[in-house]
């Protein structure tokens, strides 16, 4: 049965795409009192959502895009919740046919920020506003209250922001939503959020692996350890759900479910984008990078099979004090997590400078405290650190976090050393510690590298004892130095 043509201007906001995320976001808006226009590529799904959730609020279904746009109150706000890439561009092209100057298109998918910048510029030339909004929290967050990171113009946020703030998660009475910055800023911050998520998940996995290898704990026992840790500094959504995953038993075999899941981690691209963009910005995000590479390694069956007979020459595990080892792993986990967040904020700072975005790191930490996947207790401490010093160049240099790192440092070193001695892969633990030692070093071997570059490519160098740029004439007798 065809959907009736809706009344013009009858909806407060619209959502295109009735997949799980799109329908849950529409339901969230409706539950909060907004009249929500909905549509989908197939009208059957639109009708199903409108009928199934009619008791939750007002849904205004449309058969096609023309009716969908017609149903929106001016200035119109239309949300796209479809697959990132060509599908998003196709929706935008459809919307443009029926929208008028001042209307707003919102992309709440995981789009690459550079695509968002391009789309914003194109639509701005056509008199339309485009908002790239990062939305974190998964299916449950979309329905019950996500963290929302909208970019775009301030004018668009004034129209859209109150609705998004109302439906977002709230912590201590504050919405987990704020205007991030111009054009692609919102999607950039969401990208980095996901990169931190990669590192966080990987380092939790490394802690789990070490506890099983060294102590022979069962998954359920590790889950109990994680549940206990989740009551302290490591309190976070990811620790909470990890404990639950580890306690899950397969109904058919009676074995721990985690032991039956293939050890090949998938990825949809945001971690890779974070690393690729960090390389473009020359910002080290070693924890995120190693976490992304670890997923790639896990999903390389031919290479892993070829290495199954490699000799590790590793020492056997002989842990004398089990509780002390568990505490060492906990402290190494905390320190490595903080480094991942610190590196992520550095990438955001570098991008803000590069693209002219006025991003406040304290605001980002604040809105990540609820709704999103990386929500954690210590985000309160990160928020305070950036409130105290909005220009803080290095999160782990903040007085509180520096103190915490110092407390964890001996345990962190012991765990990285033990992992290496016993042949346990711990790429994020190891690279995070190496980053800490690198950033604190008074002098790095980069001086030698610059000398090498000058030798083979005349790339010049600077000196510590005098001003200017110099080049050694390496091919000439006596190798004289000249100033450039």
XYZ file of C-alpha atoms in Angstrom:
484
model
C 0.000 0.000 0.000
C 1.379 3.424 -0.974
C 2.301 5.938 1.710
C 0.020 9.025 1.632
C 1.597 12.349 0.669
C 2.532 14.130 3.911
C 1.425 17.646 4.788
C 3.984 20.300 3.843
C 6.088 21.545 6.764
C 4.632 19.037 9.218
C 7.935 17.577 10.479
C 10.600 19.184 12.704
C 13.415 17.101 11.254
C 13.864 14.187 8.851
C 15.939 11.010 8.646
C 16.773 9.278 5.370
C 17.860 5.646 5.821
C 15.896 3.254 8.030
C 18.636 0.793 8.827
C 19.227 0.054 12.508
C 21.215 3.249 13.183
C 18.893 5.486 11.162
C 15.690 4.099 12.606
C 17.070 4.257 16.155
C 18.117 7.893 15.680
C 14.642 8.683 14.319
C 13.065 6.938 17.309
C 15.294 8.892 19.682
C 14.140 12.162 18.117
C 10.500 11.075 18.267
C 10.806 9.985 21.901
C 12.065 13.460 22.711
C 8.974 15.104 21.286
C 10.058 15.932 17.734
C 7.896 15.192 14.700
C 10.190 13.086 12.536
C 9.922 12.641 8.782
C 11.300 9.276 7.684
C 12.055 7.691 4.337
C 14.123 4.891 2.868
C 15.208 3.557 -0.493
C 12.497 0.899 -0.091
C 9.152 2.193 1.160
C 8.344 -1.122 2.884
C 11.017 -0.449 5.493
C 9.714 3.094 6.017
C 6.210 1.758 6.622
C 7.514 -0.915 8.986
C 9.337 1.602 11.183
C 6.366 4.001 11.251
C 3.976 1.222 12.245
C 6.187 -0.646 14.701
C 7.233 2.396 16.716
C 4.131 4.588 16.379
C 3.619 4.562 20.139
C 6.998 6.234 20.734
C 6.168 9.519 19.021
C 5.193 11.157 15.758
C 6.612 9.697 12.553
C 5.764 11.175 9.169
C 6.621 8.598 6.494
C 7.265 9.501 2.867
C 7.196 7.395 -0.284
C 9.994 9.319 -1.982
C 12.549 12.069 -1.473
C 10.320 14.789 -2.940
C 7.592 14.155 -0.360
C 10.206 13.712 2.383
C 11.694 17.161 1.759
C 8.209 18.681 1.341
C 7.229 17.462 4.808
C 10.048 19.346 6.576
C 9.522 22.663 8.335
C 11.660 25.502 6.949
C 14.567 25.958 7.205
C 14.598 22.233 6.568
C 16.880 19.796 8.393
C 17.367 16.449 6.647
C 19.638 13.774 8.121
C 21.364 11.155 5.960
C 21.970 7.782 7.618
C 23.238 5.631 4.757
C 26.553 3.985 3.892
C 29.418 6.445 3.557
C 30.728 7.178 0.084
C 28.749 7.098 -3.186
C 25.455 6.350 -1.396
C 25.821 9.553 0.626
C 26.616 11.584 -2.489
C 23.561 10.097 -4.213
C 21.314 11.180 -1.315
C 22.774 14.685 -1.380
C 22.121 14.964 -5.115
C 18.509 13.919 -4.555
C 17.984 16.360 -1.694
C 19.423 19.275 -3.674
C 16.676 18.948 -6.273
C 13.980 19.853 -3.748
C 15.720 22.013 -1.142
C 15.840 25.798 -0.951
C 18.419 28.336 0.172
C 19.140 28.051 3.888
C 18.114 24.398 4.195
C 20.441 22.000 6.031
C 21.689 18.550 5.055
C 23.247 16.525 7.876
C 25.468 13.483 7.278
C 25.503 11.368 10.442
C 27.451 8.508 8.877
C 31.155 7.698 9.232
C 32.272 9.784 6.261
C 35.888 10.710 5.601
C 36.368 14.297 6.726
C 37.879 15.367 3.410
C 34.688 14.221 1.652
C 32.733 16.320 4.132
C 34.864 19.366 3.377
C 34.256 18.895 -0.340
C 30.505 18.451 0.108
C 30.235 21.445 2.417
C 31.955 23.707 -0.106
C 29.801 22.480 -2.979
C 26.540 22.903 -1.077
C 27.567 26.279 0.305
C 27.963 27.498 -3.290
C 24.388 26.325 -3.887
C 23.061 28.220 -0.859
C 22.662 25.133 1.323
C 24.243 24.231 4.650
C 26.020 20.905 5.093
C 26.804 19.426 8.504
C 29.073 16.423 8.942
C 28.125 15.047 12.358
C 30.000 12.240 14.040
C 27.669 10.005 16.057
C 29.119 7.497 18.517
C 27.410 4.951 20.703
C 26.388 2.207 18.325
C 22.822 1.039 17.969
C 22.020 1.511 21.645
C 23.521 4.992 21.746
C 21.585 6.123 18.675
C 18.376 5.171 20.484
C 19.110 6.085 24.096
C 21.573 8.955 23.742
C 24.813 9.068 21.735
C 27.754 11.436 21.760
C 27.294 13.764 18.796
C 30.043 15.770 17.102
C 28.544 18.193 14.531
C 30.683 20.321 12.247
C 29.501 22.901 9.719
C 28.498 26.522 10.130
C 27.513 28.146 13.409
C 24.226 29.181 11.782
C 23.401 25.546 11.016
C 24.253 24.546 14.581
C 21.943 27.191 15.995
C 19.079 25.489 14.109
C 20.178 21.895 14.619
C 22.092 21.979 17.903
C 19.200 22.222 20.372
C 17.650 19.049 18.921
C 20.933 17.141 18.939
C 21.786 18.317 22.444
C 18.402 17.119 23.694
C 18.721 13.612 22.225
C 22.391 13.140 23.135
C 23.661 11.431 26.257
C 23.954 13.662 29.311
C 26.616 13.559 32.020
C 26.192 15.651 35.166
C 23.416 17.517 33.391
C 25.579 18.449 30.394
C 24.790 17.241 26.862
C 27.371 15.085 25.086
C 27.093 17.285 22.018
C 28.686 20.560 20.991
C 29.546 22.475 17.834
C 32.988 21.130 16.927
C 34.029 23.517 14.166
C 33.687 24.424 10.501
C 33.207 22.099 7.495
C 34.797 18.677 8.200
C 35.742 19.231 11.852
C 32.956 17.056 13.228
C 33.798 14.055 11.118
C 37.511 14.567 11.793
C 36.981 14.407 15.543
C 34.775 11.316 15.150
C 37.514 9.709 13.041
C 40.091 10.295 15.780
C 37.587 9.054 18.376
C 37.401 5.796 16.427
C 41.186 5.639 16.148
C 41.477 5.925 19.930
C 38.834 3.209 20.136
C 41.077 0.925 18.049
C 44.004 1.478 20.424
C 41.840 1.042 23.513
C 40.396 -2.251 22.292
C 43.803 -3.584 21.235
C 45.535 -2.781 24.493
C 42.692 -4.401 26.456
C 43.218 -7.435 24.229
C 46.937 -7.415 24.999
C 46.217 -7.323 28.738
C 43.827 -10.268 28.335
C 46.411 -12.217 26.330
C 49.170 -11.654 28.901
C 46.968 -12.777 31.790
C 46.073 -15.966 29.953
C 49.627 -16.730 28.791
C 51.410 -15.918 32.035
C 48.897 -17.115 34.604
C 46.799 -19.636 32.712
C 43.584 -17.844 33.622
C 40.375 -18.872 31.910
C 38.431 -16.234 29.942
C 35.876 -16.052 32.760
C 38.639 -15.479 35.312
C 40.113 -12.688 33.196
C 36.582 -11.285 32.944
C 36.409 -11.205 36.748
C 39.734 -9.345 36.869
C 38.486 -6.822 34.310
C 35.220 -6.343 36.196
C 37.247 -5.559 39.303
C 39.456 -3.107 37.388
C 36.326 -1.455 36.041
C 35.536 -0.262 39.554
C 38.622 1.970 39.622
C 40.650 4.203 37.288
C 39.979 1.895 34.332
C 36.206 2.307 34.614
C 34.972 2.504 31.017
C 32.384 1.155 28.622
C 34.956 -0.987 26.820
C 36.193 -2.592 30.060
C 32.604 -3.252 31.076
C 31.617 -5.014 27.850
C 34.936 -6.888 27.647
C 34.252 -8.471 31.035
C 30.849 -9.572 29.749
C 32.268 -11.006 26.511
C 34.842 -13.030 28.463
C 32.194 -14.514 30.745
C 30.019 -15.657 27.839
C 29.751 -19.436 27.374
C 28.746 -21.005 24.063
C 25.381 -22.724 24.550
C 26.159 -25.531 22.098
C 29.628 -26.592 23.264
C 29.860 -25.226 26.800
C 33.190 -23.635 25.911
C 34.105 -19.959 26.392
C 32.679 -18.115 23.406
C 35.858 -16.076 22.947
C 37.793 -19.319 22.329
C 35.445 -20.173 19.464
C 35.577 -16.801 17.722
C 38.071 -16.673 14.852
C 41.024 -14.477 15.803
C 40.736 -12.154 12.806
C 39.603 -8.621 13.692
C 37.681 -6.660 11.081
C 37.772 -2.935 10.421
C 35.699 -0.448 8.453
C 38.390 2.128 7.778
C 38.269 4.847 10.424
C 41.368 3.551 12.203
C 43.283 3.499 8.925
C 42.050 7.023 8.113
C 43.279 8.215 11.507
C 46.747 6.811 10.864
C 46.908 8.004 7.252
C 45.852 11.510 8.256
C 48.319 11.548 11.150
C 51.075 10.755 8.657
C 49.930 13.666 6.481
C 50.050 15.928 9.544
C 53.364 14.435 10.785
C 51.794 13.565 14.143
C 52.892 10.303 15.823
C 49.892 8.177 16.809
C 51.859 5.046 17.552
C 49.241 3.352 19.734
C 46.516 3.825 17.142
C 48.883 2.817 14.360
C 49.974 -0.420 16.034
C 46.364 -1.267 16.884
C 45.401 -0.828 13.242
C 48.352 -2.893 12.061
C 47.493 -5.590 14.620
C 44.056 -5.963 13.054
C 45.710 -6.280 9.672
C 48.109 -8.933 10.976
C 45.266 -10.901 12.551
C 43.503 -10.973 9.178
C 46.523 -12.169 7.155
C 46.061 -15.973 7.191
C 48.685 -16.809 4.568
C 51.447 -14.891 6.349
C 50.458 -16.269 9.748
C 50.350 -19.823 8.420
C 53.800 -19.422 6.876
C 55.192 -18.432 10.285
C 53.612 -21.155 12.430
C 56.880 -23.089 12.732
C 59.044 -20.067 13.563
C 61.135 -20.528 16.700
C 60.468 -17.821 19.267
C 63.377 -18.674 21.607
C 61.203 -17.358 24.403
C 61.584 -17.998 28.110
C 58.841 -20.068 29.802
C 56.485 -18.115 32.043
C 57.266 -18.487 35.759
C 55.271 -15.894 37.663
C 55.990 -16.082 41.387
C 53.540 -13.418 42.572
C 50.304 -13.682 40.619
C 48.600 -10.674 42.209
C 51.651 -8.471 41.644
C 51.708 -9.485 37.972
C 48.002 -8.710 37.594
C 48.568 -5.279 39.136
C 51.502 -4.651 36.784
C 49.290 -5.427 33.798
C 46.605 -3.087 35.151
C 49.052 -0.212 35.490
C 50.566 -0.827 32.049
C 47.063 -0.861 30.599
C 46.171 2.458 32.213
C 49.376 4.150 31.032
C 49.010 2.861 27.469
C 45.394 3.992 27.304
C 46.340 7.513 28.393
C 49.057 7.681 25.727
C 46.498 6.748 23.036
C 44.185 9.562 24.128
C 47.109 11.983 24.354
C 48.199 11.166 20.813
C 44.632 11.472 19.540
C 44.251 14.951 20.999
C 47.570 15.944 19.433
C 46.206 14.911 16.036
C 43.078 16.990 16.601
C 45.223 19.998 17.584
C 47.377 19.621 14.475
C 44.341 19.357 12.188
C 42.698 22.388 13.782
C 45.816 24.401 12.985
C 46.049 23.005 9.448
C 42.407 23.578 8.513
C 41.599 26.654 10.571
C 39.176 24.906 12.928
C 38.475 26.379 16.352
C 38.308 23.048 18.197
C 38.426 23.009 21.988
C 39.989 19.765 23.212
C 38.293 20.194 26.588
C 34.897 20.218 24.864
C 35.768 17.045 22.979
C 36.781 15.264 26.177
C 33.596 16.497 27.861
C 31.232 15.175 25.196
C 33.069 11.838 25.092
C 32.214 11.204 28.754
C 28.839 9.678 27.866
C 27.089 7.892 25.037
C 30.181 7.052 22.996
C 32.221 3.862 22.774
C 35.350 5.316 24.430
C 33.511 6.834 27.390
C 35.639 6.371 30.492
C 36.015 7.730 33.997
C 39.340 9.410 33.284
C 37.732 11.601 30.618
C 36.618 13.728 33.562
C 40.293 14.199 34.382
C 41.115 14.913 30.718
C 38.345 17.516 30.623
C 39.763 19.208 33.715
C 43.281 19.160 32.243
C 42.182 21.048 29.121
C 39.951 23.397 31.104
C 42.976 24.302 33.222
C 45.140 24.816 30.125
C 43.233 24.963 26.801
C 46.587 25.144 24.954
C 48.030 22.093 26.734
C 50.500 20.712 24.160
C 50.746 17.215 25.632
C 48.071 15.527 27.735
C 50.571 13.268 29.512
C 52.404 16.448 30.522
C 49.434 17.580 32.613
C 50.280 17.447 36.321
C 47.657 14.798 37.124
C 48.453 12.491 34.219
C 52.202 12.941 34.611
C 51.828 11.791 38.194
C 49.758 8.788 37.174
C 52.277 7.816 34.484
C 55.098 8.007 37.035
C 53.168 5.657 39.316
C 52.648 3.199 36.457
C 56.062 3.472 34.830
C 57.945 0.691 36.699
C 55.104 -1.773 36.115
C 54.769 -0.652 32.490
C 58.465 -1.330 31.870
C 58.267 -4.719 33.562
C 55.291 -5.790 31.449
C 56.840 -4.693 28.151
C 60.072 -6.471 29.073
C 58.263 -9.625 30.190
C 56.209 -9.700 26.989
C 59.386 -9.481 24.899
C 61.255 -12.108 26.926
C 58.363 -14.555 26.750
C 57.407 -14.028 23.115
C 54.024 -12.420 23.728
C 53.026 -9.803 21.117
C 52.177 -6.538 22.841
C 52.473 -3.867 20.126
C 50.453 -1.116 21.806
C 52.002 -1.638 25.247
C 55.452 -1.539 23.644
C 54.972 1.332 21.198
C 53.228 3.488 23.816
C 56.142 3.102 26.207
C 58.598 3.812 23.391
C 56.630 6.966 22.525
C 56.790 8.082 26.160
C 60.548 7.551 26.232
C 60.937 9.289 22.885
C 58.952 12.379 23.781
C 60.797 12.788 27.097
C 64.273 12.257 25.607
C 66.675 15.176 25.904
C 68.273 14.164 22.606
C 67.159 11.760 19.885
C 69.130 9.917 17.170
C 67.371 12.152 14.642
C 70.618 14.152 14.542
C 72.312 11.177 12.871
C 69.386 10.745 10.463
C 69.639 14.386 9.430
C 73.358 13.912 8.853
C 72.618 10.913 6.657
C 70.020 12.909 4.709
C 72.505 15.700 4.140
C 75.133 13.205 2.933
C 73.048 11.511 0.231
C 70.600 14.269 -0.651
C 72.034 17.634 0.441
C 68.986 18.127 2.655
C 70.953 20.442 5.040
C 70.774 20.567 8.823
C 70.634 23.030 11.685
C 73.155 23.200 14.505
C 72.640 23.442 18.251
C 75.486 25.931 18.713
C 74.739 28.577 16.065
C 71.903 29.992 13.985
C 71.325 29.178 10.326
C 71.063 26.256 7.916
C 74.154 24.240 6.990
C 75.422 21.666 4.499
C 78.605 19.613 4.590
C 80.389 19.167 1.252
C 80.779 15.438 1.798
C 82.446 14.710 -1.571
C 85.178 17.345 -1.185
C 88.484 16.811 0.534
C 88.305 17.796 4.154
C 84.497 17.896 3.906
C 84.092 21.624 4.551
C 80.791 23.010 5.835
C 78.903 25.825 4.182
C 76.016 27.915 5.428
C 72.922 28.181 3.277
